[in-house]
Tab-separated table of C-alpha atoms in Angstrom:
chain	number	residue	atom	x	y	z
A	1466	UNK	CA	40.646	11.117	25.756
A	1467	UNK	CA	41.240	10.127	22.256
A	1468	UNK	CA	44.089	11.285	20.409
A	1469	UNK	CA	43.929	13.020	17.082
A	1470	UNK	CA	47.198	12.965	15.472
A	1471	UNK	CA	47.982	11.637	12.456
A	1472	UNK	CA	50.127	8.648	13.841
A	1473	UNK	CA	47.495	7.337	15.756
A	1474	UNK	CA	45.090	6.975	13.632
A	1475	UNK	CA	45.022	3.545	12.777
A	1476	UNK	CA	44.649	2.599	16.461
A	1477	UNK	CA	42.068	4.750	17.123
A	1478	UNK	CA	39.690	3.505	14.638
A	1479	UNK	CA	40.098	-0.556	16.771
A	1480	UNK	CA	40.140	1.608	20.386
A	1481	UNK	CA	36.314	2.796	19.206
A	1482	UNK	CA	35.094	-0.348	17.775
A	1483	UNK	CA	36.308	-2.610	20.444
A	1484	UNK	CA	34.563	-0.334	23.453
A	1485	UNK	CA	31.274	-0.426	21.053
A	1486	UNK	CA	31.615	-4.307	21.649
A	1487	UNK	CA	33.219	-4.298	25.025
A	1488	UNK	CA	29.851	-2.339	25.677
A	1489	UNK	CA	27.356	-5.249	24.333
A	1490	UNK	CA	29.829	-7.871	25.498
A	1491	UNK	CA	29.178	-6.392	29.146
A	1492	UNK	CA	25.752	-5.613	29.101
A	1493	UNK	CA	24.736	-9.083	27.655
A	1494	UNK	CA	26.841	-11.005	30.321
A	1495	UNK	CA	24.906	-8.537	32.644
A	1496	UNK	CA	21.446	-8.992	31.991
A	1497	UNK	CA	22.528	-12.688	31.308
A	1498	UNK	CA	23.594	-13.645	34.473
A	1499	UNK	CA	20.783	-11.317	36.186
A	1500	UNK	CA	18.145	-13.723	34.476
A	1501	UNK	CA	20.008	-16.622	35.803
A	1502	UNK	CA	20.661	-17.806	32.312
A	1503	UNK	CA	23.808	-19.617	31.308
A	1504	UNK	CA	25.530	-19.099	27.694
A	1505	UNK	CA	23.847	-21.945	26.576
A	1506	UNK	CA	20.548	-21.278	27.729
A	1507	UNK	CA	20.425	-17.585	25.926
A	1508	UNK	CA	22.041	-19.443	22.636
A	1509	UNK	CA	18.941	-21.787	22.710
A	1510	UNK	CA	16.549	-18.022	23.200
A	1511	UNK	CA	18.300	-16.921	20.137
A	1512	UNK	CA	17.694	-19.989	18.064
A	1513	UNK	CA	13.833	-19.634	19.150
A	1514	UNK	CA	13.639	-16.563	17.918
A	1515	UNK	CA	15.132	-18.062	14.909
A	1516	UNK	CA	18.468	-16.326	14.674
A	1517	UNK	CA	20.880	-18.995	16.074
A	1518	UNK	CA	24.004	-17.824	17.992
A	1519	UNK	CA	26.132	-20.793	19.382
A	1520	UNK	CA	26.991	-20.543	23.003
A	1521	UNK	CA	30.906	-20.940	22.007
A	1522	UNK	CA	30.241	-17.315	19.782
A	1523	UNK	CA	28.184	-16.297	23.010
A	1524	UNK	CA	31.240	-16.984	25.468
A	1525	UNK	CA	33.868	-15.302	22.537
A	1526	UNK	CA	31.865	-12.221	22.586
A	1527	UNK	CA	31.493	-12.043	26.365
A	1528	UNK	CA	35.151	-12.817	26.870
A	1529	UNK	CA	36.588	-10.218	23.592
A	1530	UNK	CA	37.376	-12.710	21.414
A	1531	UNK	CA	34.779	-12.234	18.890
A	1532	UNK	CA	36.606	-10.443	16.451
A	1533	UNK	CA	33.009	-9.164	14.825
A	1534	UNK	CA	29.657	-8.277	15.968
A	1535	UNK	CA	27.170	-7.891	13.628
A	1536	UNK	CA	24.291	-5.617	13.927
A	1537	UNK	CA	21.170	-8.397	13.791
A	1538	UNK	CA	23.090	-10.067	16.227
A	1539	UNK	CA	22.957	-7.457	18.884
A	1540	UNK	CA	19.102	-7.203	17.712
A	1541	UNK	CA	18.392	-10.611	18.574
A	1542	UNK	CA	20.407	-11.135	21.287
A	1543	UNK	CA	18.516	-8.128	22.961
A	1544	UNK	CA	15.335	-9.661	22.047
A	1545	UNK	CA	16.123	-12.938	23.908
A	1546	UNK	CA	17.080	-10.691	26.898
A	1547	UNK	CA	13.943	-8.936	26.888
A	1548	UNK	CA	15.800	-5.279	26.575
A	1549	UNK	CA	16.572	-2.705	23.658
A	1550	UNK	CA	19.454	-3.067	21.077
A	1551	UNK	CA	20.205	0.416	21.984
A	1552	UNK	CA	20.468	-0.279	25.728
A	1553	UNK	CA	23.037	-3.241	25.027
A	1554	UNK	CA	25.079	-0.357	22.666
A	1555	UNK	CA	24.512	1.613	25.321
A	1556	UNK	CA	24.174	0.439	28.790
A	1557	UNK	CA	23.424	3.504	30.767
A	1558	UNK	CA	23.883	3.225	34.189
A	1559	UNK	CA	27.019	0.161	33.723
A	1560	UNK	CA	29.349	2.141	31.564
A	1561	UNK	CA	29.837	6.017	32.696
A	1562	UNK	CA	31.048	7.167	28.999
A	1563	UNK	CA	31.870	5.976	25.884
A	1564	UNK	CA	32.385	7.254	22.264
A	1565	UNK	CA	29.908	7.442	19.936
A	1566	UNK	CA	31.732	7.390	16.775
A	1567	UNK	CA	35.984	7.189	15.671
A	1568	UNK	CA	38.216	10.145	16.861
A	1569	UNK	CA	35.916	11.638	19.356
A	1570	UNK	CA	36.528	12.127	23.335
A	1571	UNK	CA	34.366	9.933	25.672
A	1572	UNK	CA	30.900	11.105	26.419
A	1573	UNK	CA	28.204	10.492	28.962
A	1574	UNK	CA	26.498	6.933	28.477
A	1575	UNK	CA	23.327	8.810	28.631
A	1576	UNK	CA	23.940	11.781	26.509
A	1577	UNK	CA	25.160	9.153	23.484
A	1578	UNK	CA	22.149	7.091	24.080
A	1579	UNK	CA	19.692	9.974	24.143
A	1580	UNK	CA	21.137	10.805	20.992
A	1581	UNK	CA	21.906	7.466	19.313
A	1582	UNK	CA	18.117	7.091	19.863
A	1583	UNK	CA	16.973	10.662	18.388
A	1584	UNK	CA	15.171	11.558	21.758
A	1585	UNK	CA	18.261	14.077	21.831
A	1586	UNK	CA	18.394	16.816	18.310
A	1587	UNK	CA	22.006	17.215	16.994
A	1588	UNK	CA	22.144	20.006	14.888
A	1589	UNK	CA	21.953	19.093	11.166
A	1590	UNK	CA	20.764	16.025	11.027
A	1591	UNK	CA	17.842	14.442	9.032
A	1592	UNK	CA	15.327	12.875	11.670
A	1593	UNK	CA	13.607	11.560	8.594
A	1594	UNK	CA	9.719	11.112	9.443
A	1595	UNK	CA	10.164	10.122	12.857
A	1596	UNK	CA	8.276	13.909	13.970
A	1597	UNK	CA	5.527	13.276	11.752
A	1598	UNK	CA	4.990	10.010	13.585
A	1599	UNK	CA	5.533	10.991	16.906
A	1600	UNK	CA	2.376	13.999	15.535
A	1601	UNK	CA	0.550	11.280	14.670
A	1602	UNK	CA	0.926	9.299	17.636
A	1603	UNK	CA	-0.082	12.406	19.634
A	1604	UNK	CA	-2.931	13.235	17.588
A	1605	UNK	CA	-4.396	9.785	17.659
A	1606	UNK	CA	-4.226	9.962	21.442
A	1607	UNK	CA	-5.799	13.781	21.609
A	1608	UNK	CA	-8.823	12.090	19.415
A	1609	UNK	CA	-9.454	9.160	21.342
A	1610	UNK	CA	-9.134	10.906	24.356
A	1611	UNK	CA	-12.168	13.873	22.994
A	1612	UNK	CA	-14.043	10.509	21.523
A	1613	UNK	CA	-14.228	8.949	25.339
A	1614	UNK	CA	-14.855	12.048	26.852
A	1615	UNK	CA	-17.717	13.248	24.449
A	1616	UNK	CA	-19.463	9.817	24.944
A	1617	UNK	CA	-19.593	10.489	28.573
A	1618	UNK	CA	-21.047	13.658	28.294
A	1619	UNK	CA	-23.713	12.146	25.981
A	1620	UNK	CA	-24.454	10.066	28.868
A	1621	UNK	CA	-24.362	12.524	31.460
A	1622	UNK	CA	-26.731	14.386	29.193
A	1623	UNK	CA	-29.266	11.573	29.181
A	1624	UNK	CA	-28.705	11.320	32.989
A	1625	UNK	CA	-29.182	14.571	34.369
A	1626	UNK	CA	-31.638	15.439	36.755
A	1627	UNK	CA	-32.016	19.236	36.209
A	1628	UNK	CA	-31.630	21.294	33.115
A	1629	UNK	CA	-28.247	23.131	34.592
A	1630	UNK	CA	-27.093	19.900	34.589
A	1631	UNK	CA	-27.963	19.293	31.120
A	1632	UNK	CA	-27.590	22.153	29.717
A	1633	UNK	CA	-23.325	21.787	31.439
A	1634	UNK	CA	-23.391	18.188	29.923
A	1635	UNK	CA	-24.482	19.245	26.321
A	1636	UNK	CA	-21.598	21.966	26.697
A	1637	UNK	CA	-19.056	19.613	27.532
A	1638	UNK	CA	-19.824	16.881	24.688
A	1639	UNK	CA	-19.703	19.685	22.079
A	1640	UNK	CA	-16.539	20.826	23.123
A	1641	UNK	CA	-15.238	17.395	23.148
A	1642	UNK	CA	-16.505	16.353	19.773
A	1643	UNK	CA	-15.157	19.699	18.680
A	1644	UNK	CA	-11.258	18.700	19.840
A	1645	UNK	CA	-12.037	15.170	18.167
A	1646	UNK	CA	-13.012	16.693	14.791
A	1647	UNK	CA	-9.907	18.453	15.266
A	1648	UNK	CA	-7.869	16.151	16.181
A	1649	UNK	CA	-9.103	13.489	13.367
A	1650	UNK	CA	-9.066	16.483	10.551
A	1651	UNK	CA	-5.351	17.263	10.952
A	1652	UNK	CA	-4.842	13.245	11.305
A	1653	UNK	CA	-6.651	13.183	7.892
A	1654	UNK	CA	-4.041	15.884	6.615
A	1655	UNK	CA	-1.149	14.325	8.489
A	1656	UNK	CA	-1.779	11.239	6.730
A	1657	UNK	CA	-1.986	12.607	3.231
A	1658	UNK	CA	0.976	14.266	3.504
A	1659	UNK	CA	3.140	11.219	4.416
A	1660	UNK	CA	1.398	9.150	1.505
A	1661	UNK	CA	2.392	12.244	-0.651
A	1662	UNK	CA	5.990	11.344	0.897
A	1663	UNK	CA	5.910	7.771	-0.321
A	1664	UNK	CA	5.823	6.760	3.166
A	1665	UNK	CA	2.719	4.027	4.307
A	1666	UNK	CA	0.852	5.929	7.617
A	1667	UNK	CA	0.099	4.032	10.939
A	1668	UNK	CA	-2.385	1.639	10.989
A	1669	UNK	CA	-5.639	3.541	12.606
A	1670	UNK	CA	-7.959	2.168	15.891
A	1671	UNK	CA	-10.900	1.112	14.660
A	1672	UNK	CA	-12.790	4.136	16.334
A	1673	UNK	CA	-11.091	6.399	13.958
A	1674	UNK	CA	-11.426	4.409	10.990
A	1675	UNK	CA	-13.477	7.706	9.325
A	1676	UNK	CA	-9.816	9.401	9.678
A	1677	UNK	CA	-9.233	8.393	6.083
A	1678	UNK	CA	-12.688	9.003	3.337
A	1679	UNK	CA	-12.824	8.211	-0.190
A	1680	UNK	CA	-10.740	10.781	-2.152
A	1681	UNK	CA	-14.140	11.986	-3.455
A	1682	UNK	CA	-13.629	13.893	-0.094
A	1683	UNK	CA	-10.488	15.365	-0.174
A	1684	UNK	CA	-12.375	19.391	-0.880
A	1685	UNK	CA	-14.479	19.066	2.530
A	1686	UNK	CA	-14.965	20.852	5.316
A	1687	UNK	CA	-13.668	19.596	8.315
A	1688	UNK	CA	-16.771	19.272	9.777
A	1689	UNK	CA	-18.442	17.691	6.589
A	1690	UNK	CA	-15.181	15.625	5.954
A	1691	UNK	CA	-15.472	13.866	9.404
């Protein structure tokens, strides 16, 4: 546990940066030495992906001698070793706790990745627009979902053999194209409001590329607007 008195301050400061690298250190050795890679071969990754980091500053960090770490190195070096950045910060399941920031006691791995990722809510804090893309994300999948299922039931429409049938199919494909009109109109709104934000949306599928009409539009109703 990390003390909190005044006389230890300075070392606690080191104590919490040095397990933050201790942590990379040990996870890149790890998933190093799992891909049968030497130093020098994951140096030569990392100049490929056109951020050189010499095998010498490779063997430092994995032995603590690297007095630094900068951020888009642990970026790249995760990219060469085909994981996360936050797993390497991280590396759930290899180091039981950690700290997540100066001063504070240890905590489990998993509860400061969780958080450290935002999958976790800490009271307070801004998650910027990350819910408004994780909506959109949703509602993307909710409308491409209704679109496949309503073109089915088309089919099945033009396929049945009896009315019931038919008249079940016809049901079906309106309540699917209702959920994608749904789905597509609160996209549509979704959207607006981020570009109201300043923020750029996700790029669309092309199957929903009606989500966004002329602003000639904007006054429709849903069902006109889409």
């Amino acid at each position: 546990m990390t003390q909190h008195g005044s006389d230890d301050d300075e070392d606690d400061f080191p104590e919490w940066e040095d397990r933050i690298k201790a942590n990379v250190a040990g996870e890149v050795r790890r998933r190093r030495k799992e891909m049968g890679w030497s130093a020098q071969d994951l140096a030569d990754q990392c100049e490929r992906l056109g951020h050189p980091i010499p095998r010498n500053v490779i063997a430092n960090m994995e032995s603590g001698r690297r007095a630094s770490l900068p951020l888009v190195d642990v970026m790249v070096l995760a990219a060469a070793l085909e994981t996360y950045p936050a797993c390497l910060i991280f590396p759930v399941g290899y180091v039981d706790q950690t700290q997540e920031l100066p001063f504070q006691d240890l905590v489990p791995t998993w509860d400061a990745l969780r958080r450290f990722t935002g999958e976790q809510e800490v009271p307070g804090y801004d998650a910027g627009l990350v819910p408004d893309f994780e909506a959109h994300a949703s509602l993307v999948r909710t409308a491409l979902a209704a679109l496949d299922e309503e073109e089915q039931a088309r089919f099945a429409v033009k396929t049945a053999t009896s009315r019931a049938q038919q008249e079940e199919a016809e049901r079906k494909r309106t309540t699917y194209a209702d959920q994608a009109i749904s789905a597509k109109y609160n996209l549509r709104h979704l959207r607006r409001d981020l570009r109201d934000d300043g923020a750029t949306p996700p790029d669309l599928p092309p199957a929903l590329n009606d989500v966004d009409p002329p602003e000639a539009d904007a006054n429709a109703t849903p069902e006109g607007r889409l």
